Tab-separated table of C-alpha atoms in Angstrom:
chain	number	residue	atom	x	y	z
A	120	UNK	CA	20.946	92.347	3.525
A	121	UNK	CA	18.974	92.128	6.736
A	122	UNK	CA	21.896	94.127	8.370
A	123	UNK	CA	20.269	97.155	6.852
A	124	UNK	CA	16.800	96.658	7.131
A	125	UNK	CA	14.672	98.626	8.677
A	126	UNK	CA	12.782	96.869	11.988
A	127	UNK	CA	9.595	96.886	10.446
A	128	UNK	CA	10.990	95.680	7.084
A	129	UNK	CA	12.590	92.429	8.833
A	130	UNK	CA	9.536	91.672	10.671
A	131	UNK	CA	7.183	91.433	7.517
A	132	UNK	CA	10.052	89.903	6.414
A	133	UNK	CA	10.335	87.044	9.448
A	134	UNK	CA	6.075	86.713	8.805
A	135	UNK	CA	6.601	85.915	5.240
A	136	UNK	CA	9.097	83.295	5.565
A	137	UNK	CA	6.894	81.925	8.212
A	138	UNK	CA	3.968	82.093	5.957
A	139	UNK	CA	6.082	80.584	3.056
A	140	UNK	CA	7.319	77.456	5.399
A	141	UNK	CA	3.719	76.167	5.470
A	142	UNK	CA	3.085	76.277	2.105
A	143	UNK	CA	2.109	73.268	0.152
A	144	UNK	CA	4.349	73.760	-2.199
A	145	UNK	CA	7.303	72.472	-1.376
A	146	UNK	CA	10.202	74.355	-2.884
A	147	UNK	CA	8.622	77.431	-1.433
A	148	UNK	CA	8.813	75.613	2.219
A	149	UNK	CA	12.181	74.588	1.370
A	150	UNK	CA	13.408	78.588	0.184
A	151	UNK	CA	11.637	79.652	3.971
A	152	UNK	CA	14.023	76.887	5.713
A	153	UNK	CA	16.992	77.856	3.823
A	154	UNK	CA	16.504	81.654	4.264
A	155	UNK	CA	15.582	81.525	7.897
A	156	UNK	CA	19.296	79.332	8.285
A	157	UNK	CA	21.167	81.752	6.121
A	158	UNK	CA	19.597	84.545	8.319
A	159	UNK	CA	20.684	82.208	11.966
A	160	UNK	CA	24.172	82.294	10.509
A	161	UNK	CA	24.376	86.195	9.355
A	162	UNK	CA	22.146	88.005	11.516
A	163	UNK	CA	20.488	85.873	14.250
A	164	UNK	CA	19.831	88.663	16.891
A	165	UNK	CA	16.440	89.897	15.109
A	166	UNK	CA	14.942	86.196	15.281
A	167	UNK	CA	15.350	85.703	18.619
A	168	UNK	CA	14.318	89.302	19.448
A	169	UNK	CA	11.285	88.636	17.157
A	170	UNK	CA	7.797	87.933	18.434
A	171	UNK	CA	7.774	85.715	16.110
A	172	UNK	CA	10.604	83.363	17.731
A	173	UNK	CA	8.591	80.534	18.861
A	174	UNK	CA	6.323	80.278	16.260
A	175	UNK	CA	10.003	79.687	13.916
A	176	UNK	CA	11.438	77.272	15.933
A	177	UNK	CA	8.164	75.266	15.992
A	178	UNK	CA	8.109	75.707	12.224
A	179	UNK	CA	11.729	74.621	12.283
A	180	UNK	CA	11.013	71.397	14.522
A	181	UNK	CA	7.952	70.392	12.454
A	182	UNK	CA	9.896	70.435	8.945
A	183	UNK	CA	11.873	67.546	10.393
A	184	UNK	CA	9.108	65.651	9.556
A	185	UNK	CA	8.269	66.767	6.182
A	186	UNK	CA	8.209	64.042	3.571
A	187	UNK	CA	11.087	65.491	1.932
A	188	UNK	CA	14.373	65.080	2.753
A	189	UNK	CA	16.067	68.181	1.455
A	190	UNK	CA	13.345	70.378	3.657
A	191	UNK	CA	14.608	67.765	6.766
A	192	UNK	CA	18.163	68.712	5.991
A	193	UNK	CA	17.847	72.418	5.940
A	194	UNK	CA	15.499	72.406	9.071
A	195	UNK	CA	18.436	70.354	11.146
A	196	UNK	CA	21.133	72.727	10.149
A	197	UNK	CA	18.685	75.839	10.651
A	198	UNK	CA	17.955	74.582	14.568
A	199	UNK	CA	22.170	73.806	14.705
A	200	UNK	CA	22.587	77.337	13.764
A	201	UNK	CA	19.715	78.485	16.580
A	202	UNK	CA	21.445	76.236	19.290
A	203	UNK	CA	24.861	77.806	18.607
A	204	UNK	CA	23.848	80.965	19.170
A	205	UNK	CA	21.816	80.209	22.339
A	206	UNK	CA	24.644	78.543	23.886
A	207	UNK	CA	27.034	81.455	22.949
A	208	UNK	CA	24.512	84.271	23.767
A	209	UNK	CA	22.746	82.697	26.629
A	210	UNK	CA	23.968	79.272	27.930
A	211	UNK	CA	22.270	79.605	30.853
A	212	UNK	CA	18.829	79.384	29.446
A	213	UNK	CA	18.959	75.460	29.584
A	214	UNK	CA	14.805	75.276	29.022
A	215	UNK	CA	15.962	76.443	25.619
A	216	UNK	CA	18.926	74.798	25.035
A	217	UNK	CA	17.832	71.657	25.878
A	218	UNK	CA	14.012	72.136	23.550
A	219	UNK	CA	16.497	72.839	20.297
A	220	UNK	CA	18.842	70.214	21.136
A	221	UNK	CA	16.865	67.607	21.786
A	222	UNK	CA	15.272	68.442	18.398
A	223	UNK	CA	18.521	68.012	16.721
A	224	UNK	CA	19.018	64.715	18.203
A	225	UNK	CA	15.701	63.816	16.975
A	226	UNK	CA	17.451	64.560	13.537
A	227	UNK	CA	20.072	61.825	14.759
A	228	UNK	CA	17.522	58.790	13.293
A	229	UNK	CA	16.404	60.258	10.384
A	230	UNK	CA	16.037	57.654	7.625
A	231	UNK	CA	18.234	60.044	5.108
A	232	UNK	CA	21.588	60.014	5.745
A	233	UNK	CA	21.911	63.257	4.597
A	234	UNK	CA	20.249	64.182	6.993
A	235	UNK	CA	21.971	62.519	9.943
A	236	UNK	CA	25.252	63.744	8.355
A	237	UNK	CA	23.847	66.870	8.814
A	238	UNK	CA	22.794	66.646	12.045
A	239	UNK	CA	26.307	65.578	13.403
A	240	UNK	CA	27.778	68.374	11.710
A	241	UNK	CA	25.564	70.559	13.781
A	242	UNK	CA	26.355	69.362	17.386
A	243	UNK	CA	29.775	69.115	16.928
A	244	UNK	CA	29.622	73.130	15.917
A	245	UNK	CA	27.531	73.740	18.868
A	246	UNK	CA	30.285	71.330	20.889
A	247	UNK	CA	32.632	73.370	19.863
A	248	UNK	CA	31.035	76.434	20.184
A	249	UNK	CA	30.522	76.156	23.948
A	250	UNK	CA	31.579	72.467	25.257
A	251	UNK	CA	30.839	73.292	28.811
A	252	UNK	CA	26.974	73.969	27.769
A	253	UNK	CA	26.540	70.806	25.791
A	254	UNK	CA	28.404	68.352	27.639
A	255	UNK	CA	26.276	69.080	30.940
A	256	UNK	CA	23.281	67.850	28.608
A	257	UNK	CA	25.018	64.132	27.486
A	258	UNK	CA	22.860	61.782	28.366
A	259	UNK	CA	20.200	63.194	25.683
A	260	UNK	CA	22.564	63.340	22.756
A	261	UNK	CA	25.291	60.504	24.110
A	262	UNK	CA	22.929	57.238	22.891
A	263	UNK	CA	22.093	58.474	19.501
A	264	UNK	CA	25.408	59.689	18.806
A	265	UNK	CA	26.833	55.832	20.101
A	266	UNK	CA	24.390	54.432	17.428
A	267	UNK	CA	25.305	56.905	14.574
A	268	UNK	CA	29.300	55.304	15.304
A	269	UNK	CA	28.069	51.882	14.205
A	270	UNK	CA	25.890	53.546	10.888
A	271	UNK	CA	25.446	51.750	7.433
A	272	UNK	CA	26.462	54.803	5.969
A	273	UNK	CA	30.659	55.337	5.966
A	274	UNK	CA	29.957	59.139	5.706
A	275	UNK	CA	27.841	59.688	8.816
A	276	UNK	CA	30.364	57.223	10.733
A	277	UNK	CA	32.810	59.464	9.735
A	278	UNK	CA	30.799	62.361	10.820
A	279	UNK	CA	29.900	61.000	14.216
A	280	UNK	CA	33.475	59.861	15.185
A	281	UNK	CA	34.349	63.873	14.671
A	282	UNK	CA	31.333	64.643	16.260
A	283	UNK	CA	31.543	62.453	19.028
A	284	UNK	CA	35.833	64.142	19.530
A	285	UNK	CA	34.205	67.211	20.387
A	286	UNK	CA	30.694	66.518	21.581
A	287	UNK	CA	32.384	63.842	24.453
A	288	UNK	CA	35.462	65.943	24.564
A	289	UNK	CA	37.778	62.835	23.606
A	290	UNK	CA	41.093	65.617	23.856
A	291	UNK	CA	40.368	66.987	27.508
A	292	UNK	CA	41.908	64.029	29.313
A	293	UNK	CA	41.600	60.403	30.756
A	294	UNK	CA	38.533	61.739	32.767
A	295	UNK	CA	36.183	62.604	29.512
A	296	UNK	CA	37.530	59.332	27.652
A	297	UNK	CA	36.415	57.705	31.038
A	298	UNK	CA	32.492	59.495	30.794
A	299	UNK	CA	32.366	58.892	27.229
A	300	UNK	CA	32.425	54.858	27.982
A	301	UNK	CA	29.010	55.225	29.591
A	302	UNK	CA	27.618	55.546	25.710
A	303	UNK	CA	30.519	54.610	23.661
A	304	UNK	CA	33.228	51.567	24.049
A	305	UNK	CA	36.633	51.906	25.930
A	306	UNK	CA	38.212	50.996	22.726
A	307	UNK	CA	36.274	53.832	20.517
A	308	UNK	CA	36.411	56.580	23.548
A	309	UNK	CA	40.739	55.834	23.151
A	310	UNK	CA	40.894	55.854	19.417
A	311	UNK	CA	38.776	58.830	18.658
A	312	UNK	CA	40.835	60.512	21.608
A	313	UNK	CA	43.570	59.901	19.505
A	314	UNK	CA	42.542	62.338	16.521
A	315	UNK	CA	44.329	65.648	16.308
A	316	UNK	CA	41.345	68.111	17.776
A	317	UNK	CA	41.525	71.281	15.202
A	318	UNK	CA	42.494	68.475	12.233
A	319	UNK	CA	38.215	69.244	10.710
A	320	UNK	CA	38.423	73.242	10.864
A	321	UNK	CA	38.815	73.421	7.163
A	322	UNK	CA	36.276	70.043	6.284
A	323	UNK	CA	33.183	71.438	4.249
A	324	UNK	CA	33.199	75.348	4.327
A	325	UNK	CA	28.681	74.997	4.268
A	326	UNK	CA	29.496	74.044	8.031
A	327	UNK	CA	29.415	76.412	10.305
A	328	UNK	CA	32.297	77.242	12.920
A	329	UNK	CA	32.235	78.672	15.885
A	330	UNK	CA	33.284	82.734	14.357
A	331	UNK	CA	30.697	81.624	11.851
């Protein structure tokens, strides 16, 4: 629906949602989250044209910390959606890239699984969005995605050996399986470089891909 708003329409609309995701109540901060990621996936342009743009993605970042973990959850894949566009619109702003991603990686030790799950999910859209502009930056996501291989939790190991395919790009060659060694082992770097690359495009339709 925001397609066909009107500008001033979508900015009270951007101000309410704002207003909503510091709320105390916390299925009203958790509707904000979930409409300002449905809007990052749909219609991103009029966020980060909006005056309001900072004061969102500081919103965004401070809901990782909320006590609950559903509001954690949406945040992370709000600021994946926000990173893939900056790195598809405008890579070369690496000030911002690097403030949203390092935000996401933040998401990387969450105590929920759920939400690390999530998290990986997001940078391996965003690594597959635009590899060049994420792999420059691997030294701030490369530990926390090493430790997320070795999680309690089977589903997040599963999500970080996808994630880590893309985000390390495993498939591009003895070179990248060579740089991934600085974080991961030689014999992970090999076996994940053995998975066929495209073999996730149809895993969980909620995730975003990169015509998403």
């Amino acid at each position: 629906m925001s397609q066909y708003m009107e500008d001033a329409q979508l900015a009270d609309l951007l101000q309410e949602l704002l207003n909503l995701a510091s709320s105390t109540g916390w299925a009203h901060r958790h509707g904000s989250v979930l409409t300002l990621s449905a809007l990052l996936r749909n219609n991103p342009s009029p966020i980060f044209m909006s005056p309001l743009f900072s004061s969102i993605v500081d919103r965004l970042k401070n809901t990782l910390k909320d006590e609950k973990f559903p509001l954690r959850e949406a945040s992370t894949k709000a600021l994946g959606r926000l990173l893939i566009h900056q790195v598809q619109s405008d890579p070369s702003n690496t000030t911002a890239v690097v403030d949203i991603l390092s935000s996401l990686v933040s998401a990387l030790y969450d105590e929920s699984s759920e939400v690390r799950r999530r998290a990986l999910s997001a940078l391996k859209s965003v690594a597959k969005a635009n590899p060049s502009a994420i792999v420059v930056h691997v030294t701030i996501y490369g530990p926390a995605l090493a430790e997320c291989l070795k999680d309690g939790s089977t589903p997040v190991r599963l999500a970080a050996e996808r994630c880590a395919l893309h985000a390390f790009q495993l498939t591009k060659g003895t070179e990248c399986v060579q740089a991934a060694q600085k974080f991961i082992t030689g014999l992970d770097a090999r076996r994940l470089s053995k998975f066929p690359e495209h073999s996730d495009d149809s895993e969980e339709s909620e995730d975003d891909s990169t015509s998403g």
